Tab-separated table of C-alpha atoms and ligand atoms in Angstrom:
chain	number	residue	atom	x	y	z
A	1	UNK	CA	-2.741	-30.115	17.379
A	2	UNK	CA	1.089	-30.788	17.860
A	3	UNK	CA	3.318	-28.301	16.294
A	4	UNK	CA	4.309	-29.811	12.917
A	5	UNK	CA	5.487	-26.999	11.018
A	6	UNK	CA	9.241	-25.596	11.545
A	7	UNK	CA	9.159	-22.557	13.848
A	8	UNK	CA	6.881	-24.873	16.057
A	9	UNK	CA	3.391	-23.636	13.942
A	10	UNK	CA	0.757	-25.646	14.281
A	11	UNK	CA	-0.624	-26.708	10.389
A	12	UNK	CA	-3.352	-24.556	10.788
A	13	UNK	CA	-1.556	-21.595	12.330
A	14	UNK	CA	0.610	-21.540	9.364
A	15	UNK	CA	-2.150	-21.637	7.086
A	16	UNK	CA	-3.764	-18.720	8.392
A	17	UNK	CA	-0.832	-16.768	8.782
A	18	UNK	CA	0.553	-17.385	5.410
A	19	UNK	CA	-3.217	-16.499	4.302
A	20	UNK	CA	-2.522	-13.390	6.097
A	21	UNK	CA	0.937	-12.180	5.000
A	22	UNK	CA	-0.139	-12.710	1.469
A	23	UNK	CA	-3.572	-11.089	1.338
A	24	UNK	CA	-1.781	-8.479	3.630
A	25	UNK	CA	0.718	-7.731	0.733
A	26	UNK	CA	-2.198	-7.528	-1.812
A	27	UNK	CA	-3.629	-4.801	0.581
A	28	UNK	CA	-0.183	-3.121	1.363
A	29	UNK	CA	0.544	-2.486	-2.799
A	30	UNK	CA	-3.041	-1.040	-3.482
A	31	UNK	CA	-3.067	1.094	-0.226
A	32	UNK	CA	0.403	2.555	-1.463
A	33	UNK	CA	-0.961	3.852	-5.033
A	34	UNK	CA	-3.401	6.040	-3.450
A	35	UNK	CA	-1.153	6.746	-0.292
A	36	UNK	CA	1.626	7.938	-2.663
A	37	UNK	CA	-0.496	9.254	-5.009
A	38	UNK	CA	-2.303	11.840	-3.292
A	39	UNK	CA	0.825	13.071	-1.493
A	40	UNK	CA	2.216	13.176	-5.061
A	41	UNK	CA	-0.971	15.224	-6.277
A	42	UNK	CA	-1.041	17.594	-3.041
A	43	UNK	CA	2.793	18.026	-3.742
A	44	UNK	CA	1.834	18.696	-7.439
A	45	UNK	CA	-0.808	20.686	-6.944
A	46	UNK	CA	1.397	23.153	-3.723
A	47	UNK	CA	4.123	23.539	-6.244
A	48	UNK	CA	3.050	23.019	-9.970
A	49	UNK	CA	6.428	24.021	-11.246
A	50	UNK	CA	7.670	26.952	-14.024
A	51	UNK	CA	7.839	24.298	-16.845
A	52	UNK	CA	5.944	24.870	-19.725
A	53	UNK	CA	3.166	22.284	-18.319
A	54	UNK	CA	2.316	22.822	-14.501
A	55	UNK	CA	2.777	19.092	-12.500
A	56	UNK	CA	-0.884	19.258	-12.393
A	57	UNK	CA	-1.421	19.141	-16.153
A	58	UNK	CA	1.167	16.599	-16.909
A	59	UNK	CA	-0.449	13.423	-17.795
A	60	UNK	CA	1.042	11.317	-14.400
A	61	UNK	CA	-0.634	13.874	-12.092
A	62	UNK	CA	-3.925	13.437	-14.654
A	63	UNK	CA	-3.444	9.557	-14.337
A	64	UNK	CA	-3.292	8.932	-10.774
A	65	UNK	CA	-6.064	11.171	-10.273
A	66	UNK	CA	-8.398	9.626	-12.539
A	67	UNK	CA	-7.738	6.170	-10.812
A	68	UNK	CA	-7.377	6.840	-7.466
A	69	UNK	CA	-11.003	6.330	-6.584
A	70	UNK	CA	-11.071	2.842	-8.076
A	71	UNK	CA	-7.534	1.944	-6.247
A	72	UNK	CA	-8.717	3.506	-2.869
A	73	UNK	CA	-12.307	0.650	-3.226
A	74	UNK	CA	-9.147	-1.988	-4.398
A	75	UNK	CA	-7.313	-1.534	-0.881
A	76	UNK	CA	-10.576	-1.466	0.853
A	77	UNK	CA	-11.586	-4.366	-0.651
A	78	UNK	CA	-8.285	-6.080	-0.236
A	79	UNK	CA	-7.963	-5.089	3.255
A	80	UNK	CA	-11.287	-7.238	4.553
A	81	UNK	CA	-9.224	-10.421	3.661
A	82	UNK	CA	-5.885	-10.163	6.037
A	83	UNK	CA	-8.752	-8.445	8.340
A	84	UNK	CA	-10.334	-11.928	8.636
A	85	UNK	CA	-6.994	-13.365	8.784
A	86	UNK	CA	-5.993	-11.217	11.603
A	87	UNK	CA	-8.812	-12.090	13.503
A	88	UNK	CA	-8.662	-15.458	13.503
A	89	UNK	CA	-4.553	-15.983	14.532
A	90	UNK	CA	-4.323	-12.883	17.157
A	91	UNK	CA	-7.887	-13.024	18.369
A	92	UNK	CA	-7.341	-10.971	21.796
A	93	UNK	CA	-4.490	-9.086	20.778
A	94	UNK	CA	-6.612	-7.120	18.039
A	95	UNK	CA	-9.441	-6.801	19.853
A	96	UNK	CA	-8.378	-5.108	22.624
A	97	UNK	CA	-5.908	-3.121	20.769
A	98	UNK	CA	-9.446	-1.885	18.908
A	99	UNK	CA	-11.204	-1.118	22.379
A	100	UNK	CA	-7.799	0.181	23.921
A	101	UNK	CA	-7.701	2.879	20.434
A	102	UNK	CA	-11.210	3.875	21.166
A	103	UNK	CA	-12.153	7.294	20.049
A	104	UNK	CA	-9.244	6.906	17.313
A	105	UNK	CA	-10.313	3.361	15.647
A	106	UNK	CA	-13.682	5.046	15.351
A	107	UNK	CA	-12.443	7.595	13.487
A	108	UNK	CA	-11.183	5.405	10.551
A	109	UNK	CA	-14.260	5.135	9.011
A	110	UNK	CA	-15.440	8.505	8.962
A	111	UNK	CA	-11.789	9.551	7.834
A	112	UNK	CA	-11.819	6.909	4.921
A	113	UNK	CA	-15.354	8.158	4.005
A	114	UNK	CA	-14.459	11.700	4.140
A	115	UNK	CA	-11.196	11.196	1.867
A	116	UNK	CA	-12.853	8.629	-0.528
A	117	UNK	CA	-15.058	11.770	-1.651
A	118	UNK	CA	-12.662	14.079	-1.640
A	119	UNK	CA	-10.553	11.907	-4.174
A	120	UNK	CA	-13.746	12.230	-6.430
A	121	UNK	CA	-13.665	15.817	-5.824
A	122	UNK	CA	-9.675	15.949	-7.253
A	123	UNK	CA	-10.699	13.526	-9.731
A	124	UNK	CA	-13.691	16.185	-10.816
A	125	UNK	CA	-12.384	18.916	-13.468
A	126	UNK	CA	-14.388	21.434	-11.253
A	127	UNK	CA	-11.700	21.640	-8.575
A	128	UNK	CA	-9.246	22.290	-10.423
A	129	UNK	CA	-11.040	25.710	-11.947
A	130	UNK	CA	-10.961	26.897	-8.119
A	131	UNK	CA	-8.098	29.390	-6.479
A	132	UNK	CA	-4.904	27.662	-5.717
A	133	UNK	CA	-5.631	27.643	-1.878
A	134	UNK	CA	-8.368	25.478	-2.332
A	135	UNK	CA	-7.254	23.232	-4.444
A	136	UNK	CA	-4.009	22.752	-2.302
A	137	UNK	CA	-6.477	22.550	0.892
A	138	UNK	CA	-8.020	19.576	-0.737
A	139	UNK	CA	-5.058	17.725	-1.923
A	140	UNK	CA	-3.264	18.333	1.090
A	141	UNK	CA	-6.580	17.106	3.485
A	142	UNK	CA	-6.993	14.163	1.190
A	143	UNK	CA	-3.550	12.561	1.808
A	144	UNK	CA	-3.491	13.818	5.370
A	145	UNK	CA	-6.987	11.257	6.009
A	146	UNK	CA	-5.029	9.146	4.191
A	147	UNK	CA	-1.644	9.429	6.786
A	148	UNK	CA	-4.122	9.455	9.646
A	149	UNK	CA	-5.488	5.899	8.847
A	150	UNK	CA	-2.386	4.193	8.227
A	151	UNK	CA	-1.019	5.846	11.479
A	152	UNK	CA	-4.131	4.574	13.035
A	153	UNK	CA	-2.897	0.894	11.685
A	154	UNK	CA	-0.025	1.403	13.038
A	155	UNK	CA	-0.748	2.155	16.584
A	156	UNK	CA	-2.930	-0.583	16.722
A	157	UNK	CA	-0.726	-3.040	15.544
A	158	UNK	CA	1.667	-1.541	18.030
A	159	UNK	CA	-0.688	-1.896	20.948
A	160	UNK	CA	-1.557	-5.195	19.792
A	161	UNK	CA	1.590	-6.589	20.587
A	162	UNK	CA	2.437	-5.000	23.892
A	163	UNK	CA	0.018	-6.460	26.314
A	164	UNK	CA	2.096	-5.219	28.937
A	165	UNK	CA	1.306	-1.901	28.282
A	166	UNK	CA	-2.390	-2.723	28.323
A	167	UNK	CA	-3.997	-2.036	31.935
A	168	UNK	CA	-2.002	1.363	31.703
A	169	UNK	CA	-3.299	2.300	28.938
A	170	UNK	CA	-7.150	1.379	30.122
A	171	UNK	CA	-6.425	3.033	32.722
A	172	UNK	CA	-4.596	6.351	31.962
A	173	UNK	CA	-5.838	6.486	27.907
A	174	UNK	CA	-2.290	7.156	26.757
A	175	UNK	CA	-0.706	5.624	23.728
A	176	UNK	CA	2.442	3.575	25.175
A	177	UNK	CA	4.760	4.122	22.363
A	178	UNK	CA	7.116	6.828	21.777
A	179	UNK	CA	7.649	9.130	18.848
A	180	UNK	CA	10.847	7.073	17.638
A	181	UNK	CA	8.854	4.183	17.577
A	182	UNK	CA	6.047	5.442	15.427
A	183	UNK	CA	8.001	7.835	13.245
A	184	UNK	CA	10.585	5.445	11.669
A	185	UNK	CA	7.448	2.688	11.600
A	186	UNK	CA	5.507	5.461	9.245
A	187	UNK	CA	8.349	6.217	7.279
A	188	UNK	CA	9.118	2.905	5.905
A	189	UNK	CA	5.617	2.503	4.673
A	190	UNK	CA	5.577	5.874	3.580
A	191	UNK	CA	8.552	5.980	1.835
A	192	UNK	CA	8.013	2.629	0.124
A	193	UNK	CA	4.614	3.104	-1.015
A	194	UNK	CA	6.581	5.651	-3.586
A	195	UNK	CA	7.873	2.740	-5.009
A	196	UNK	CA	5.066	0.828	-5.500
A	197	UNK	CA	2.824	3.785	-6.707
A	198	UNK	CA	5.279	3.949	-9.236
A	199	UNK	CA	5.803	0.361	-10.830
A	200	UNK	CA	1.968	0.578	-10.882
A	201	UNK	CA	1.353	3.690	-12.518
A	202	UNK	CA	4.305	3.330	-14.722
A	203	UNK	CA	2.359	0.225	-16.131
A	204	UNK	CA	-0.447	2.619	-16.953
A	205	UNK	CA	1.534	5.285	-18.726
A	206	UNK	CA	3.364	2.401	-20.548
A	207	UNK	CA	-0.214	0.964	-22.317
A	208	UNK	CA	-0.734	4.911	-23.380
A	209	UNK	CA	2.715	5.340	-24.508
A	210	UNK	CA	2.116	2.115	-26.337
A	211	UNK	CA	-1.355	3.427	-27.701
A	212	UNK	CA	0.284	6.549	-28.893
A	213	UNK	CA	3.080	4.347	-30.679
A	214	UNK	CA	-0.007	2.289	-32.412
A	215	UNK	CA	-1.829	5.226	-33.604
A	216	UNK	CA	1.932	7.167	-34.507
A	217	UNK	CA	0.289	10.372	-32.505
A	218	UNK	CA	2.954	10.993	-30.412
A	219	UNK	CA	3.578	14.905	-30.510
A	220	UNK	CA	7.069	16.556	-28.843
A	221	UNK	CA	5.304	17.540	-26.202
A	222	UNK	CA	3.975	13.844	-25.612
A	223	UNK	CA	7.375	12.621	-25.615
A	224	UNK	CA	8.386	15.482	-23.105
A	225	UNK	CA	5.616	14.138	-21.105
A	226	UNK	CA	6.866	10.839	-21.327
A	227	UNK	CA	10.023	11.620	-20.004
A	228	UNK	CA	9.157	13.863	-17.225
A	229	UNK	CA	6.867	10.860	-16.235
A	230	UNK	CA	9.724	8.421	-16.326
A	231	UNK	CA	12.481	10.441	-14.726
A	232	UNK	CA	9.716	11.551	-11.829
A	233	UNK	CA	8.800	8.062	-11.194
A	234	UNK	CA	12.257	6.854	-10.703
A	235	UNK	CA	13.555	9.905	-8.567
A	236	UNK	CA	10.172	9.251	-6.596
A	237	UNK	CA	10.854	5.398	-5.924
A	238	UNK	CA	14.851	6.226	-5.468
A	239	UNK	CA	14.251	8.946	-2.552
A	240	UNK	CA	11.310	7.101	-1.115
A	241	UNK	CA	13.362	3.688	-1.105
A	242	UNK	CA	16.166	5.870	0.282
A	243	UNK	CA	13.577	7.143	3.541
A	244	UNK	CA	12.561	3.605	4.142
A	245	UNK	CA	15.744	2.269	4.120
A	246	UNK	CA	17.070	4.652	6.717
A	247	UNK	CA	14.162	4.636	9.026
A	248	UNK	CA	14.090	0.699	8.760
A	249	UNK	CA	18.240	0.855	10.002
A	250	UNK	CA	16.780	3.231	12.537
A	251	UNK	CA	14.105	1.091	13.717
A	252	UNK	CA	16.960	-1.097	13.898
A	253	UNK	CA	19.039	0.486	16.183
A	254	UNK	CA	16.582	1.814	18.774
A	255	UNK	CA	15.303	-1.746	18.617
A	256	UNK	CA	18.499	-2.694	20.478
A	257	UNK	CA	20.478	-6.151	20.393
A	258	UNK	CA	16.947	-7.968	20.110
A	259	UNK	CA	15.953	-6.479	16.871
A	260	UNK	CA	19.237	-7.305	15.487
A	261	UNK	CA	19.273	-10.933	16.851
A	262	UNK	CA	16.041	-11.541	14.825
A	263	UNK	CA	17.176	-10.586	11.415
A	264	UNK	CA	19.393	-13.083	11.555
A	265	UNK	CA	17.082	-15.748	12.547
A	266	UNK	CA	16.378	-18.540	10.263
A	267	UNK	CA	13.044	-17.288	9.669
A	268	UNK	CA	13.866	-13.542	9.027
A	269	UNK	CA	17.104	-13.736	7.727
A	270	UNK	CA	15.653	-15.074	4.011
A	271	UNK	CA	13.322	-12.698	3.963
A	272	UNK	CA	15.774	-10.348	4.654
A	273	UNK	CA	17.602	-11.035	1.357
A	274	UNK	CA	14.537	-11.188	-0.344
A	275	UNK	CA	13.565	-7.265	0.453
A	276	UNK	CA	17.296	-6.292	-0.818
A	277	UNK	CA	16.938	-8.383	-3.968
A	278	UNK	CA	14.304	-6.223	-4.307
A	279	UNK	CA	15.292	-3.071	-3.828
A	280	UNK	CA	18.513	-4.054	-6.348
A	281	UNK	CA	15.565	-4.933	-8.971
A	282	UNK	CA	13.994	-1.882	-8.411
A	283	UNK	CA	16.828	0.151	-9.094
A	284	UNK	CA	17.940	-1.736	-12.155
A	285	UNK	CA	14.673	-1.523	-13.500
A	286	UNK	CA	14.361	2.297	-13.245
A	287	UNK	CA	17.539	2.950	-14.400
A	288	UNK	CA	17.304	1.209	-17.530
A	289	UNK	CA	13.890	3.270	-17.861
A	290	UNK	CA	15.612	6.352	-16.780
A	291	UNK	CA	18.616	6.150	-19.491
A	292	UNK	CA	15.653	5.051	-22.395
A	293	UNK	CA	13.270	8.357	-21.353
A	294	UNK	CA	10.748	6.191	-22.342
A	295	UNK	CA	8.623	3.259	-19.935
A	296	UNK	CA	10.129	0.028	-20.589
A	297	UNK	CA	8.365	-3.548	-20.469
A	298	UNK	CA	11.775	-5.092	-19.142
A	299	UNK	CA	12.183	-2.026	-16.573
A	300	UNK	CA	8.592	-2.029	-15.620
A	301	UNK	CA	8.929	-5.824	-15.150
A	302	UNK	CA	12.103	-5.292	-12.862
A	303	UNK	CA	10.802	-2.959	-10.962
A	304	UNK	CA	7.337	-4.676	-10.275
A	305	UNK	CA	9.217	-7.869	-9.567
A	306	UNK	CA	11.347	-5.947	-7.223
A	307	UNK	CA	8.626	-4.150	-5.325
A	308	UNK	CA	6.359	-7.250	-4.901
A	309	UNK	CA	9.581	-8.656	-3.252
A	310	UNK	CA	10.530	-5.827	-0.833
A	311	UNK	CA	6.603	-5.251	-0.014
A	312	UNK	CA	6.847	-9.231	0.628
A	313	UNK	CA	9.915	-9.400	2.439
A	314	UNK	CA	9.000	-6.507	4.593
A	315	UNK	CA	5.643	-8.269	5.831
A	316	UNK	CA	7.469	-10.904	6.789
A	317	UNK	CA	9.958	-9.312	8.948
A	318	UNK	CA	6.739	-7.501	10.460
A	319	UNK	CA	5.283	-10.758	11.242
A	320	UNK	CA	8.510	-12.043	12.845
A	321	UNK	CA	8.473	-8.874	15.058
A	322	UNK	CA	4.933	-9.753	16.525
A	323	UNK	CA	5.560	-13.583	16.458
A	324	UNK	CA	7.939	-12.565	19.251
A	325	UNK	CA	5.786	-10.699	21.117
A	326	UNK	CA	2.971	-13.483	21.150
A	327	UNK	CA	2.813	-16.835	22.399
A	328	UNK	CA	1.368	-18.502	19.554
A	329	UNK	CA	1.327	-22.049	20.901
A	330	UNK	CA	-1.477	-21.084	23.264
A	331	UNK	CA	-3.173	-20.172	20.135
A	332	UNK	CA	-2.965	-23.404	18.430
A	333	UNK	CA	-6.139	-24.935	19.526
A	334	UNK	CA	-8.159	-21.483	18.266
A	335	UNK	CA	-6.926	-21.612	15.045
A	336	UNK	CA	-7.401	-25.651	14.792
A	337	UNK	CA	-11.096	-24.962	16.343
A	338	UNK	CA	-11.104	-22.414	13.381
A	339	UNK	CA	-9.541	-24.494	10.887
A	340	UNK	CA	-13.032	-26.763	11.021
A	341	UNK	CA	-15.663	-24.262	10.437
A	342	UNK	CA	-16.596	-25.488	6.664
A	343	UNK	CA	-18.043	-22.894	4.083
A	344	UNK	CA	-15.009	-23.778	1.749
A	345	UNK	CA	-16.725	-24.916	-1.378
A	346	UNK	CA	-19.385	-21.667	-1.094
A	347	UNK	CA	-15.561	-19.731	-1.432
A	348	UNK	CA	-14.310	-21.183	-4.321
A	349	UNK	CA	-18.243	-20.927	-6.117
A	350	UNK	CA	-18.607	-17.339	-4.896
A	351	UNK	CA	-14.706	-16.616	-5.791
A	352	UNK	CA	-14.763	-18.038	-9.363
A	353	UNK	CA	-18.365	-16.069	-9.731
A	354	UNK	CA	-16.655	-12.833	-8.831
A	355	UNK	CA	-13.475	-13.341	-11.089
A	356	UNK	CA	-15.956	-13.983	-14.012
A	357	UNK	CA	-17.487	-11.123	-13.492
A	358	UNK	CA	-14.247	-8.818	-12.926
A	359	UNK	CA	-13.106	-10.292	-15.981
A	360	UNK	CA	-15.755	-9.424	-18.078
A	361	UNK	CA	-15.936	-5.496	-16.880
A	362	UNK	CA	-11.877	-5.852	-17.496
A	363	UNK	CA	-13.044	-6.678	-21.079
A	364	UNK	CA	-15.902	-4.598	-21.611
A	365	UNK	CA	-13.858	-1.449	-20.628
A	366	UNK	CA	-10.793	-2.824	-22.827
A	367	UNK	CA	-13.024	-3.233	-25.925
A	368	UNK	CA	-14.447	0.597	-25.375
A	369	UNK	CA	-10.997	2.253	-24.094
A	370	UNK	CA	-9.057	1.929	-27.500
A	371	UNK	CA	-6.203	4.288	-28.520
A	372	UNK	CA	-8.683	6.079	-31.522
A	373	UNK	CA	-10.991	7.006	-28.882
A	374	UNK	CA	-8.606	8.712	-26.374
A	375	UNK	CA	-6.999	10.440	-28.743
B	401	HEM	C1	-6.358	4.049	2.440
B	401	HEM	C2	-6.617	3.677	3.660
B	401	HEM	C3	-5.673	2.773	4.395
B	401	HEM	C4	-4.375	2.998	4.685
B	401	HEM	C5	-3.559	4.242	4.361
B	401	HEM	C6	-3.902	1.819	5.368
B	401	HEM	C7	-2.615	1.669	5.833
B	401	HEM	C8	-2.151	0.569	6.510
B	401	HEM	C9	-0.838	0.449	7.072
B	401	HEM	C10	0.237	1.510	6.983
B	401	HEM	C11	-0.757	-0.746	7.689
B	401	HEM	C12	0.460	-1.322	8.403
B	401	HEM	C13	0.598	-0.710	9.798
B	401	HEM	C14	1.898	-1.074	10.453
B	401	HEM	O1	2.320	-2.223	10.400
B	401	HEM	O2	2.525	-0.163	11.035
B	401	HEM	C15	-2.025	-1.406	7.503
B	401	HEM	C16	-2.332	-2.639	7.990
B	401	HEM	C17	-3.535	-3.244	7.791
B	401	HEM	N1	-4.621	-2.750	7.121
B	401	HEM	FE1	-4.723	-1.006	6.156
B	401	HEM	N2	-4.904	0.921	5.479
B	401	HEM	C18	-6.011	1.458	4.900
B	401	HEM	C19	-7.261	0.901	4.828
B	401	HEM	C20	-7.582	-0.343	5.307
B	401	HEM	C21	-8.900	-0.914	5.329
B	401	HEM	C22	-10.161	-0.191	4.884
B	401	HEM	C23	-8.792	-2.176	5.837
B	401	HEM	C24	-9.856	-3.199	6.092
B	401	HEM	C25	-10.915	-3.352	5.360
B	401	HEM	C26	-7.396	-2.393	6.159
B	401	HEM	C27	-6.879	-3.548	6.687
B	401	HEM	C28	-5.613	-3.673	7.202
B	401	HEM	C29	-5.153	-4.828	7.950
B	401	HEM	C30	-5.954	-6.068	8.292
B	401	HEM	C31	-3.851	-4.550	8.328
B	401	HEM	C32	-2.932	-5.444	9.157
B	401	HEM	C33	-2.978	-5.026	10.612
B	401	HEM	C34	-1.972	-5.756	11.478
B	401	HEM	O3	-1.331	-6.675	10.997
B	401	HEM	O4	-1.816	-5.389	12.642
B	401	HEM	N3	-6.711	-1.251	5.840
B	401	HEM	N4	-2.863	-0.573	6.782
């Protein structure tokens, strides 16, 4: 197929990839919630504080706990979609980045096991009735499984796109990347997940500060609790914006003259103005929060907006980093042979099945979760 599409895509290498980015972005905001959150909870539960509530008592640390199980099966779930996606556009790249990994891609599935229980351990009441060593030991494990995987991601994706490196690597077993190229990576999308950990949860605290407003419940202490949860939220997504930011200059730098010559390509440079519109939402939408104590539907919306664009904006840049490194036009015919594989109308049946059914446990638990009965 000729190349159509600007950027000289092929029609159905765009498709796929824009299939990709998106679903990828759907997978990136879940993954963050539990990333953040259980580096919030391990930090919560290392130094619970000398205010008259310990963190781990306070109703955000009670919240994310009680939902990261469900959040963790969301970015799992999430994740098989740009996982298809990926396979299909950089075919040999992934795969052998897998095989190259060895030992540590086989570890990601243990690892995810391992710290999918464990969440249902911090979730459990009983842990938190053991000494403080343990219960820091298995807060602290839970988000380190947690770092491992992503850092597996990461060197895959890293290996993926320096075929170079490749026979080396077969040969000798040694990663090909240095420590400045992984640690500013990892920060980024450790530092940003902050951000959107906290639009997301601050949507959950808003529906029970709103419950608490319908039922005119709300104690001192609530409201104390409201406010700690507001002003934590936005000092988590300022400092955590403020970490990605620098390592993403830093990435920059060590980059050299190339990295800089692609931002202001015409198919970065947008994208580019798209993650600092949203990181100017973000902080508009916390501070209005911040200076109200209170969660705020116009701050929330701000900052959700804002993070949806920055997570967005960011997976595009990513993408324009390994469209560099791969010559997609060879590709073309792969992804056109894909494009005619048919099973398209069995999607949209089995897709409009499964939102029925989502929508009905979304209403089932609505009509039983009412403010009167979580009083
Ligand atoms: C909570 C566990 C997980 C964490 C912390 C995590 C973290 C990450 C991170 C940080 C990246 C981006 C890496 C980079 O660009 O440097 C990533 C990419 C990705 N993840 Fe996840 N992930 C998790 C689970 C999963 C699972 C279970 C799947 C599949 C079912 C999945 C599918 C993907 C895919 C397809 C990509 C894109 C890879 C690429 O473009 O090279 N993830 N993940």
């Amino acid at each position: 197929m000729t190349a159509i599409f600007p950027f000289g895509f092929s029609l159905p290498t765009a498709f796929y990839l824009t299939l990709y980015v998106l679903t990828f972005v759907l997978h990136q905001m879940f993954m963050h919630y539990v990333l953040a959150g259980s580096l919030y909870v391990a930090w919560a539960a290392a130094w619970p504080g000398q205010g008259s509530r310990p963190r781990t008592e306070q109703t955000l640390s009670a919240v994310l706990r009680d939902w990261m199980p469900f959040l963790l099966s969301a970015a799992i779930t999430v994740g098989v979609a740009p996982l298809l996606f990926i396979q299909i556009v950089y075919q040999r790249q992934f795969y052998t980045a897998n095989l190259l990994l060895w030992w540590r891609w086989m570890m990601v599935v243990p690892v995810l096991i391992g710290a999918f229980y464990l969440l249902y351990l911090i979730k459990s009441s009983w842990l938190w009735r053991w000494p403080y060593g343990v219960r820091v030991a298995v807060a602290a494990g839970t988000s380190i499984c947690f770092l491992f995987v992503g850092f597996c991601w990461t060197a895959n994706h890293l290996l993926a796109n320096s075929g170079a490196d490749w026979p080396e690597v077969y040969a000798t077993g040694r990663l090909p990347f240095s420590a400045g190229a992984v640690i500013p990576r990892m920060l980024v999308w450790i530092g940003g997940s902050f951000a959107t950990m906290s639009a997301i949860v601050g949507w959950q605290l808003f529906y029970r500060q709103t419950w608490s407003e319908a039922g005119a419940v709300e104690s001192p202490e609530q409201r104390a609790d409201l406010r700690t949860s507001v002003r934590t939220l936005a000092s988590l997504t300022g400092g955590g914006l403020t970490i990605a930011v620098l390592a993403g200059l830093l990435s920059i730098v060590l980059g050299g003259a190339s990295s800089r010559s692609l931002l202001w390509s015409g198919l970065i440079l947008p994208y580019l103005c798209l993650t600092v519109a949203g990181l100017v939402l973000q902080g508009i939408g916390w501070r209005w929060q911040w200076q109200a104590s209170r969660f705020d539907i116009r701050g929330l919306m701000a900052a959700t907006a804002g993070a949806v664009c920055s997570v967005l904006g960011v997976a595009v840049i990513r993408e324009g980093v390994r469209l560099r490194a791969v010559d997609l036009v060879s590709l073309a015919p792969q992804h056109a042979q894909a494009a005619t594989v048919g099973g398209f109308g069995v999607f949209i049946a089995a897709a409009l099945l499964v939102s029925i059914l989502i929508a009905w446990c979304v209403r089932l638990v609505k009509v039983s979760w009412s403010p009167q009965v979580n009083k």
